[in-house]
Short mmCIF file of C-alpha atoms and ligand atoms in Angstrom, two decimals:
data_model
loop_
_atom_site.label_atom_id
_atom_site.label_comp_id
_atom_site.label_asym_id
_atom_site.label_seq_id
_atom_site.Cartn_x
_atom_site.Cartn_y
_atom_site.Cartn_z
CA MET A 1 0.07 -0.14 -0.07
CA ARG A 2 1.38 3.37 -0.58
CA GLN A 3 2.30 5.76 2.00
CA VAL A 4 1.43 9.25 2.46
CA TYR A 5 2.89 11.23 5.64
CA PHE A 6 0.18 14.08 7.07
CA ASP A 7 1.62 14.04 10.50
CA ASN A 8 4.80 16.61 9.74
CA ALA A 9 3.47 18.68 13.14
CA ALA A 10 4.20 15.58 15.09
CA THR A 11 7.76 14.88 13.51
CA SER A 12 8.81 15.79 9.86
CA HIS A 13 9.22 12.68 7.83
CA PRO A 14 11.35 12.11 5.57
CA LYS A 15 14.39 13.70 6.55
CA PRO A 16 16.70 15.34 3.98
CA PRO A 17 19.45 12.72 2.90
CA THR A 18 22.35 14.98 4.10
CA VAL A 19 20.81 14.77 7.46
CA VAL A 20 21.39 11.11 7.95
CA GLN A 21 24.60 11.69 5.89
CA ALA A 22 25.80 14.12 8.69
CA ILE A 23 24.68 11.55 11.00
CA ASN A 24 26.59 8.92 9.81
CA GLU A 25 29.50 10.83 8.90
CA TYR A 26 30.02 11.81 12.46
CA PHE A 27 30.14 7.91 13.29
CA ASN A 28 32.46 7.51 10.84
CA THR A 29 35.31 9.97 11.24
CA ILE A 30 34.56 11.05 14.44
CA GLY A 31 32.36 8.89 16.99
CA VAL A 32 33.67 10.32 20.18
CA SER A 33 32.17 12.57 22.75
CA PRO A 34 33.48 16.49 22.61
CA GLY A 35 34.90 17.96 26.11
CA ARG A 36 35.55 14.61 27.47
CA GLY A 37 39.50 14.10 26.42
CA GLY A 38 42.27 16.03 24.93
CA TYR A 39 42.84 13.84 22.31
CA ARG A 40 42.54 15.20 18.58
CA LEU A 41 39.16 13.69 17.84
CA GLY A 42 37.32 14.84 21.02
CA LEU A 43 38.72 17.98 20.37
CA GLU A 44 37.45 17.61 16.71
CA ALA A 45 34.07 17.04 18.15
CA GLY A 46 34.20 19.98 20.58
CA ARG A 47 34.92 22.14 17.15
CA LYS A 48 31.81 20.20 15.61
CA LEU A 49 29.32 21.13 18.91
CA LEU A 50 30.73 24.94 18.57
CA ALA A 51 30.04 25.21 14.94
CA ALA A 52 26.56 23.65 15.63
CA ARG A 53 25.80 26.61 18.04
CA GLU A 54 27.25 29.00 15.51
CA VAL A 55 24.66 27.83 12.99
CA ILE A 56 21.92 28.08 15.23
CA ALA A 57 22.56 31.07 16.75
CA ASP A 58 22.84 32.76 12.95
CA PHE A 59 20.01 31.14 12.11
CA PHE A 60 17.43 32.58 15.38
CA ASN A 61 19.72 35.52 15.81
CA CYS A 62 20.77 35.14 19.14
CA PRO A 63 23.65 37.20 20.08
CA ASP A 64 25.82 34.46 21.76
CA PRO A 65 26.35 31.02 20.33
CA ALA A 66 27.45 29.81 24.26
CA LYS A 67 23.85 30.59 24.82
CA VAL A 68 22.68 28.02 22.49
CA VAL A 69 21.79 25.51 24.99
CA PHE A 70 21.47 21.53 23.59
CA THR A 71 18.75 19.52 25.28
CA MET A 72 16.83 16.45 24.84
CA ASN A 73 13.58 18.27 23.11
CA ILE A 74 11.97 21.49 23.30
CA THR A 75 9.90 19.71 26.81
CA TYR A 76 13.38 20.12 28.12
CA ALA A 77 14.20 23.53 27.21
CA ILE A 78 10.83 24.85 28.20
CA ASN A 79 10.94 22.70 31.84
CA PHE A 80 15.05 24.59 32.06
CA VAL A 81 13.14 28.00 31.78
CA LEU A 82 9.99 27.38 34.12
CA ARG A 83 12.01 25.66 36.59
CA GLY A 84 15.24 27.72 36.16
CA VAL A 85 13.72 31.15 36.55
CA LEU A 86 10.31 30.88 38.37
CA LYS A 87 10.75 31.29 42.29
CA LYS A 88 8.07 31.80 44.96
CA GLY A 89 5.72 34.02 44.55
CA ASP A 90 6.08 34.51 40.84
CA HIS A 91 3.04 34.98 38.36
CA VAL A 92 3.08 33.60 34.67
CA VAL A 93 0.93 34.81 32.09
CA THR A 94 0.49 32.03 29.31
CA SER A 95 -2.60 31.10 26.74
CA SER A 96 -5.35 28.41 26.44
CA ILE A 97 -3.89 27.58 23.16
CA GLU A 98 -0.73 25.84 25.01
CA HIS A 99 0.56 22.16 24.55
CA ASN A 100 0.83 19.92 27.87
CA SER A 101 4.78 20.62 27.82
CA VAL A 102 3.91 24.38 29.07
CA ALA A 103 0.50 23.48 30.77
CA ARG A 104 1.66 20.47 33.12
CA PRO A 105 4.96 22.02 34.66
CA LEU A 106 3.03 25.32 35.15
CA GLU A 107 0.34 23.40 36.78
CA ALA A 108 3.11 21.50 38.93
CA LEU A 109 4.86 24.68 40.03
CA LYS A 110 1.22 26.36 40.96
CA LYS A 111 0.34 22.88 42.90
CA SER A 112 3.48 22.89 44.39
CA GLY A 113 2.46 26.65 46.05
CA ILE A 114 5.55 28.53 43.97
CA ILE A 115 3.89 29.88 41.48
CA ASP A 116 0.48 31.23 40.26
CA TYR A 117 -0.34 31.90 36.31
CA THR A 118 -3.13 33.18 34.55
CA THR A 119 -4.43 31.89 31.22
CA VAL A 120 -5.21 34.13 28.79
CA LYS A 121 -8.21 32.36 26.08
CA ALA A 122 -7.70 32.43 22.78
CA ASP A 123 -10.42 33.34 20.50
CA GLY A 124 -13.06 31.10 18.64
CA ASP A 125 -10.03 30.61 15.65
CA GLY A 126 -7.36 29.81 17.93
CA PHE A 127 -5.32 33.40 18.42
CA ILE A 128 -4.59 35.07 21.01
CA ASN A 129 -5.26 38.90 21.46
CA PRO A 130 -2.22 40.78 22.83
CA ASP A 131 -3.95 43.13 24.56
CA LYS A 132 -5.79 40.46 27.05
CA ILE A 133 -1.90 39.61 28.11
CA ARG A 134 -1.41 42.94 29.05
CA LYS A 135 -4.32 42.74 31.09
CA ALA A 136 -3.23 39.65 32.88
CA LEU A 137 -0.50 41.13 34.03
CA LYS A 138 0.25 41.06 37.51
CA THR A 139 2.76 43.19 39.99
CA ASN A 140 4.59 40.18 40.51
CA THR A 141 4.30 38.70 36.97
CA LYS A 142 7.69 37.51 36.02
CA LEU A 143 7.30 35.72 32.53
CA ILE A 144 4.90 35.08 29.53
CA VAL A 145 5.50 32.04 28.23
CA LEU A 146 3.31 30.92 24.36
CA ASN A 147 3.24 28.48 21.91
CA HIS A 148 4.27 30.54 18.48
CA ALA A 149 1.94 28.54 16.78
CA SER A 150 -0.56 25.97 18.08
CA ASN A 151 0.01 22.64 17.31
CA VAL A 152 -3.43 21.64 16.90
CA PHE A 153 -5.23 24.12 14.72
CA GLY A 154 -2.11 25.88 13.29
CA SER A 155 -2.84 29.65 14.63
CA LEU A 156 0.07 31.51 14.69
CA GLN A 157 0.44 34.37 17.41
CA PRO A 158 1.10 37.88 17.38
CA ALA A 159 4.52 36.71 18.66
CA GLU A 160 6.51 40.48 17.87
CA GLU A 161 3.50 42.79 19.77
CA ILE A 162 3.46 40.52 22.56
CA GLY A 163 7.49 40.66 22.90
CA GLY A 164 6.30 44.99 22.91
CA ILE A 165 4.52 43.78 26.23
CA ALA A 166 6.99 41.99 27.67
CA GLY A 167 9.71 44.51 26.76
CA ASP A 168 7.33 47.69 27.83
CA HIS A 169 6.84 45.43 31.42
CA GLY A 170 10.23 44.24 31.51
CA LEU A 171 9.30 40.42 31.79
CA LEU A 172 10.73 37.59 30.67
CA TYR A 173 9.18 36.35 27.78
CA LEU A 174 9.59 32.33 26.35
CA LEU A 175 8.65 31.29 23.18
CA ASP A 176 7.54 28.07 22.45
CA THR A 177 8.79 27.60 18.27
CA ALA A 178 7.62 23.54 18.12
CA GLN A 179 5.64 24.39 15.11
CA THR A 180 7.40 27.02 13.75
CA ALA A 181 11.46 27.02 13.69
CA GLY A 182 12.26 26.23 9.92
CA SER A 183 9.22 27.52 8.53
CA ILE A 184 8.40 30.46 9.57
CA PRO A 185 11.48 33.39 9.99
CA ILE A 186 11.99 33.66 13.76
CA ASP A 187 14.45 36.37 14.94
CA MET A 188 14.98 36.63 18.84
CA LYS A 189 15.97 40.43 18.88
CA ARG A 190 13.06 41.51 16.29
CA LEU A 191 10.21 39.54 18.98
CA ASN A 192 11.91 40.42 22.15
CA LEU A 193 12.53 37.03 23.39
CA SER A 194 14.42 36.09 26.61
CA PHE A 195 14.14 32.28 25.43
CA LEU A 196 13.35 30.67 22.16
CA ALA A 197 12.67 27.04 22.93
CA PHE A 198 13.19 24.49 19.69
CA THR A 199 12.89 20.96 19.12
CA GLY A 200 15.13 19.43 16.59
CA HIS A 201 12.80 16.76 15.09
CA LYS A 202 9.75 18.77 13.59
CA GLY A 203 10.16 21.67 11.06
CA LEU A 204 14.03 21.55 11.56
CA PHE A 205 14.52 18.45 9.91
CA GLY A 206 16.70 16.81 12.89
CA PRO A 207 16.54 13.32 14.12
CA PRO A 208 14.27 12.99 17.83
CA GLY A 209 16.73 13.40 20.99
CA VAL A 210 17.68 17.01 20.14
CA GLY A 211 16.44 20.25 20.54
CA GLY A 212 17.62 23.51 23.07
CA LEU A 213 17.33 26.54 23.92
CA CYS A 214 18.28 29.82 22.83
CA ILE A 215 19.07 32.72 25.84
CA ASP A 216 18.92 36.25 25.54
CA MET A 217 19.01 38.51 28.74
CA ASP A 218 21.00 40.89 30.93
CA ASP A 219 21.41 38.64 33.81
CA GLU A 220 21.29 34.83 33.01
CA THR A 221 22.50 34.04 36.19
CA VAL A 222 18.41 34.01 37.42
CA LEU A 223 18.38 30.88 35.38
CA GLU A 224 19.24 28.39 37.76
CA PRO A 225 20.69 25.03 36.19
CA PHE A 226 17.97 22.14 37.37
CA ILE A 227 19.98 18.89 35.98
CA LEU A 228 23.46 19.02 37.93
CA GLY A 229 26.35 16.87 36.61
CA GLY A 230 29.53 16.45 34.83
CA THR A 231 30.34 18.95 32.02
CA GLY A 232 33.75 18.30 31.22
CA SER A 233 34.67 21.15 32.38
CA LYS A 234 35.66 22.69 36.34
CA SER A 235 35.97 18.91 37.58
CA HIS A 236 37.51 19.94 40.62
CA LEU A 237 34.61 22.10 41.66
CA LEU A 238 31.41 20.18 43.30
CA GLU A 239 29.42 23.28 41.99
CA GLN A 240 27.91 23.71 38.60
CA PRO A 241 29.86 25.87 36.36
CA GLU A 242 28.31 29.32 36.15
CA ALA A 243 29.52 29.54 32.61
CA PHE A 244 27.19 28.63 29.45
CA PRO A 245 26.63 26.50 27.99
CA ASP A 246 27.91 24.38 30.75
CA ARG A 247 25.62 25.80 33.23
CA LEU A 248 22.74 23.96 31.91
CA GLU A 249 24.04 21.03 29.93
CA SER A 250 25.07 18.57 32.32
CA GLY A 251 26.25 14.96 31.08
CA THR A 252 27.11 13.50 27.65
CA PRO A 253 25.17 15.42 24.89
CA ASN A 254 24.07 14.08 21.70
CA THR A 255 26.59 14.99 19.04
CA PRO A 256 25.44 12.60 16.56
CA GLY A 257 21.87 14.05 16.91
CA ILE A 258 22.88 17.52 16.89
CA MET A 259 25.29 16.83 13.98
CA GLY A 260 22.09 15.69 12.12
CA LEU A 261 20.06 18.78 13.33
CA THR A 262 22.99 21.04 11.66
CA ALA A 263 22.52 19.38 8.52
CA GLY A 264 18.46 20.51 8.93
CA PHE A 265 19.21 23.70 9.54
CA GLU A 266 21.69 24.22 6.73
CA PHE A 267 19.42 22.37 4.22
CA ILE A 268 16.69 25.04 5.39
CA LYS A 269 19.13 27.63 4.37
CA ARG A 270 20.09 26.16 1.43
CA THR A 271 16.60 25.52 0.02
CA GLY A 272 15.07 28.75 1.51
CA LEU A 273 12.71 29.33 4.38
CA GLU A 274 10.42 31.52 2.10
CA LYS A 275 10.40 28.79 -0.49
CA ILE A 276 9.32 26.14 2.30
CA ARG A 277 6.87 28.32 3.82
CA GLN A 278 5.34 28.71 0.06
CA HIS A 279 5.07 25.14 -0.67
CA GLU A 280 3.45 23.96 2.58
CA MET A 281 1.04 26.76 2.45
CA ASP A 282 0.20 25.92 -1.02
CA LEU A 283 -0.22 22.32 -0.05
CA LEU A 284 -2.53 23.70 2.83
CA LYS A 285 -4.81 26.01 0.81
CA HIS A 286 -5.26 22.67 -1.93
CA PHE A 287 -6.12 20.69 0.87
CA ILE A 288 -8.52 23.63 2.76
CA ALA A 289 -10.06 24.46 -0.55
CA GLY A 290 -10.88 20.64 -1.20
CA CYS A 291 -12.39 19.83 2.21
CA ASN A 292 -14.37 23.15 1.82
CA ASP A 293 -16.54 21.49 -1.03
CA LEU A 294 -17.60 18.43 1.30
CA SER A 295 -19.84 19.71 3.57
CA GLU A 296 -19.97 16.87 6.01
CA ILE A 297 -16.27 18.19 6.63
CA GLU A 298 -15.92 20.93 9.59
CA ILE A 299 -12.62 22.37 9.85
CA TYR A 300 -11.34 24.56 13.01
CA GLY A 301 -10.39 27.64 12.48
CA ALA A 302 -7.44 28.16 9.47
CA ARG A 303 -9.77 30.91 7.90
CA ASP A 304 -7.01 33.57 7.54
CA LEU A 305 -3.84 31.43 6.02
CA SER A 306 -1.66 34.22 6.46
CA ARG A 307 -1.71 33.74 10.18
CA GLN A 308 -1.41 29.99 9.95
CA THR A 309 1.40 26.89 9.84
CA PRO A 310 0.34 23.89 7.33
CA CYS A 311 -1.53 21.85 10.01
CA VAL A 312 -5.46 21.96 10.04
CA SER A 313 -7.73 20.12 12.62
CA LEU A 314 -11.41 18.83 11.20
CA ASN A 315 -13.51 16.43 12.06
CA ILE A 316 -16.51 14.63 9.87
CA LYS A 317 -20.39 15.05 11.07
CA ASN A 318 -21.15 11.90 13.50
CA MET A 319 -17.87 10.27 12.57
CA ASP A 320 -15.48 9.52 15.48
CA GLY A 321 -12.16 10.75 14.70
CA GLY A 322 -10.10 8.04 15.85
CA GLN A 323 -12.08 6.06 13.37
CA LEU A 324 -11.40 8.11 10.53
CA SER A 325 -7.75 8.37 11.14
CA PHE A 326 -7.84 4.60 11.24
CA ILE A 327 -9.75 3.86 8.37
CA LEU A 328 -6.96 6.46 6.44
CA ASP A 329 -4.42 4.75 7.76
CA GLN A 330 -5.57 1.27 7.31
CA VAL A 331 -7.47 1.64 3.87
CA TYR A 332 -5.49 4.68 1.88
CA GLY A 333 -2.08 4.77 3.79
CA ILE A 334 -2.32 8.24 5.04
CA MET A 335 -0.85 8.88 8.17
CA THR A 336 -2.32 11.71 10.16
CA ARG A 337 -3.18 12.31 13.71
CA SER A 338 -6.71 12.08 16.02
CA GLY A 339 -7.75 12.86 19.78
CA LEU A 340 -6.35 15.61 21.84
CA HIS A 341 -2.62 15.96 20.34
CA CYS A 342 -1.01 16.51 24.10
CA ALA A 343 -2.99 19.91 24.55
CA PRO A 344 -6.19 19.76 25.90
CA TRP A 345 -6.69 23.10 26.73
CA ALA A 346 -6.53 24.07 22.90
CA HIS A 347 -9.49 21.70 22.50
CA GLU A 348 -11.11 23.13 25.27
CA THR A 349 -10.59 26.68 24.10
CA MET A 350 -11.88 25.62 20.75
CA GLY A 351 -14.91 23.31 21.92
CA THR A 352 -13.45 20.19 20.43
CA PHE A 353 -12.72 18.54 24.06
CA PRO A 354 -12.63 15.57 24.81
CA GLY A 355 -13.86 14.14 21.40
CA GLY A 356 -10.93 15.85 19.75
CA THR A 357 -10.56 16.19 16.12
CA VAL A 358 -8.01 14.78 13.32
CA ARG A 359 -4.82 16.88 12.64
CA PHE A 360 -3.41 16.60 8.93
CA SER A 361 -0.01 18.50 8.87
CA PHE A 362 2.21 19.19 5.92
CA GLY A 363 5.72 19.33 5.24
CA TRP A 364 8.51 20.28 2.20
CA PHE A 365 8.40 16.30 1.04
CA ASN A 366 4.62 16.35 0.45
CA THR A 367 3.10 16.95 -2.80
CA HIS A 368 -0.04 18.16 -4.32
CA GLU A 369 -1.00 14.91 -5.68
CA GLU A 370 -1.03 13.40 -1.99
CA ILE A 371 -3.48 15.90 -1.58
CA ASN A 372 -5.71 14.96 -4.61
CA TYR A 373 -5.27 11.53 -3.06
CA THR A 374 -6.41 11.95 0.41
CA LEU A 375 -9.23 14.23 -0.67
CA THR A 376 -10.67 11.61 -3.36
CA ALA A 377 -9.94 9.14 0.19
CA LEU A 378 -12.10 11.44 2.19
CA LYS A 379 -14.65 11.70 -0.17
CA GLU A 380 -15.18 7.83 -0.48
CA ILE A 381 -15.37 7.85 3.13
CA ILE A 382 -18.09 10.23 3.12
CA ASN A 383 -19.76 8.60 0.96
CA ASP A 384 -19.44 4.75 2.12
C1 PLP B 1 3.72 23.49 20.26
C2 PLP B 1 4.41 22.04 21.11
N1 PLP B 1 5.09 22.35 21.95
C3 PLP B 1 5.68 21.80 22.79
C4 PLP B 1 5.97 19.96 21.82
C5 PLP B 1 6.65 19.26 22.74
O1 PLP B 1 8.00 18.96 21.51
P1 PLP B 1 8.81 17.38 22.25
O2 PLP B 1 8.34 16.52 22.16
O3 PLP B 1 9.88 17.80 20.69
O4 PLP B 1 9.40 18.18 22.84
C6 PLP B 1 5.02 19.99 20.59
C7 PLP B 1 5.28 18.78 20.25
O5 PLP B 1 4.35 18.34 19.73
C8 PLP B 1 4.53 20.92 20.28
O6 PLP B 1 3.91 20.97 19.26
#
């Protein structure tokens, strides 16, 4: 059976061949870990890691490559910030469209009596109104944390305007770029971000198991490390090194993953971010136009495609989403994701809780022929 992969919002697939080559090359030519020995190969691994930080800092306009910290994924990067900067009595402003990687740590910090947070409700199309963010601020607000785009409905948030609010009030600002890095231009300075959290395995075309945090703030010492251990530096001290990236990077890094991720960034630069965005949005437009011809399909949000990622959620009337996703996979080989997509708040906001939706998310390697095939499949399922 043919395979059509429309779950790029979960993990992009396939990867550019150069990503796989970069991982192979690391094993074939280096294979050892950086910062763990003074021999030549170890130093070469260290140089590669530094070069990776430079590529990423340049891509996101992060002023200092040493402040590009590698983590396992964006969930770790977000936890590093929430657990690293928030102290007893702090208040956080977030939105009702967040992923559990933000919602759960915030709720845990609240339950343990450390912080309080306000959830600004997104509108019926999944957008956050910056004025509501402003109104939610309190005298003890320390941080605004938001996703750049919803992983369920694809709504792209006014991150720059909200960055202005953070700047006006001297607040820290953390952006979850899981759904946008690699397909929407992101400039840390322009958005006034203190923290940009990214994950490698989605739009950045890297392998799973690698992500990171870019930091740009006046006093980074407010960011306490919450995982401590070996860094290959200052081994005589029992205290964690103060300097970045070692302050946050304990334990042996995923160097092969980082090499693959770097090749992913280079692929995007070579191909052109605008070209990637254009192709993905053409696919989305094609798909939505086809769905709009089928009255049984209900699409949530996605009315203004200039404020949308290539991801859309829908249901077929009187049909369970899990069943639809199952038939698409089993009968047609079309891979989608049904349910709550780790974002129950987002579904509550859009009125799709607890049943959820079926999410179609497109990527650079998808084609218009695949969209036509899927629209035919949907018609057949509806008429069955
Ligand atoms: C908006 C958003 N935030 C966070 C995550 C978590 O990503 P990861 O599993 O790579 O940590 C995802 C992944 O689906 C996401 O879409």
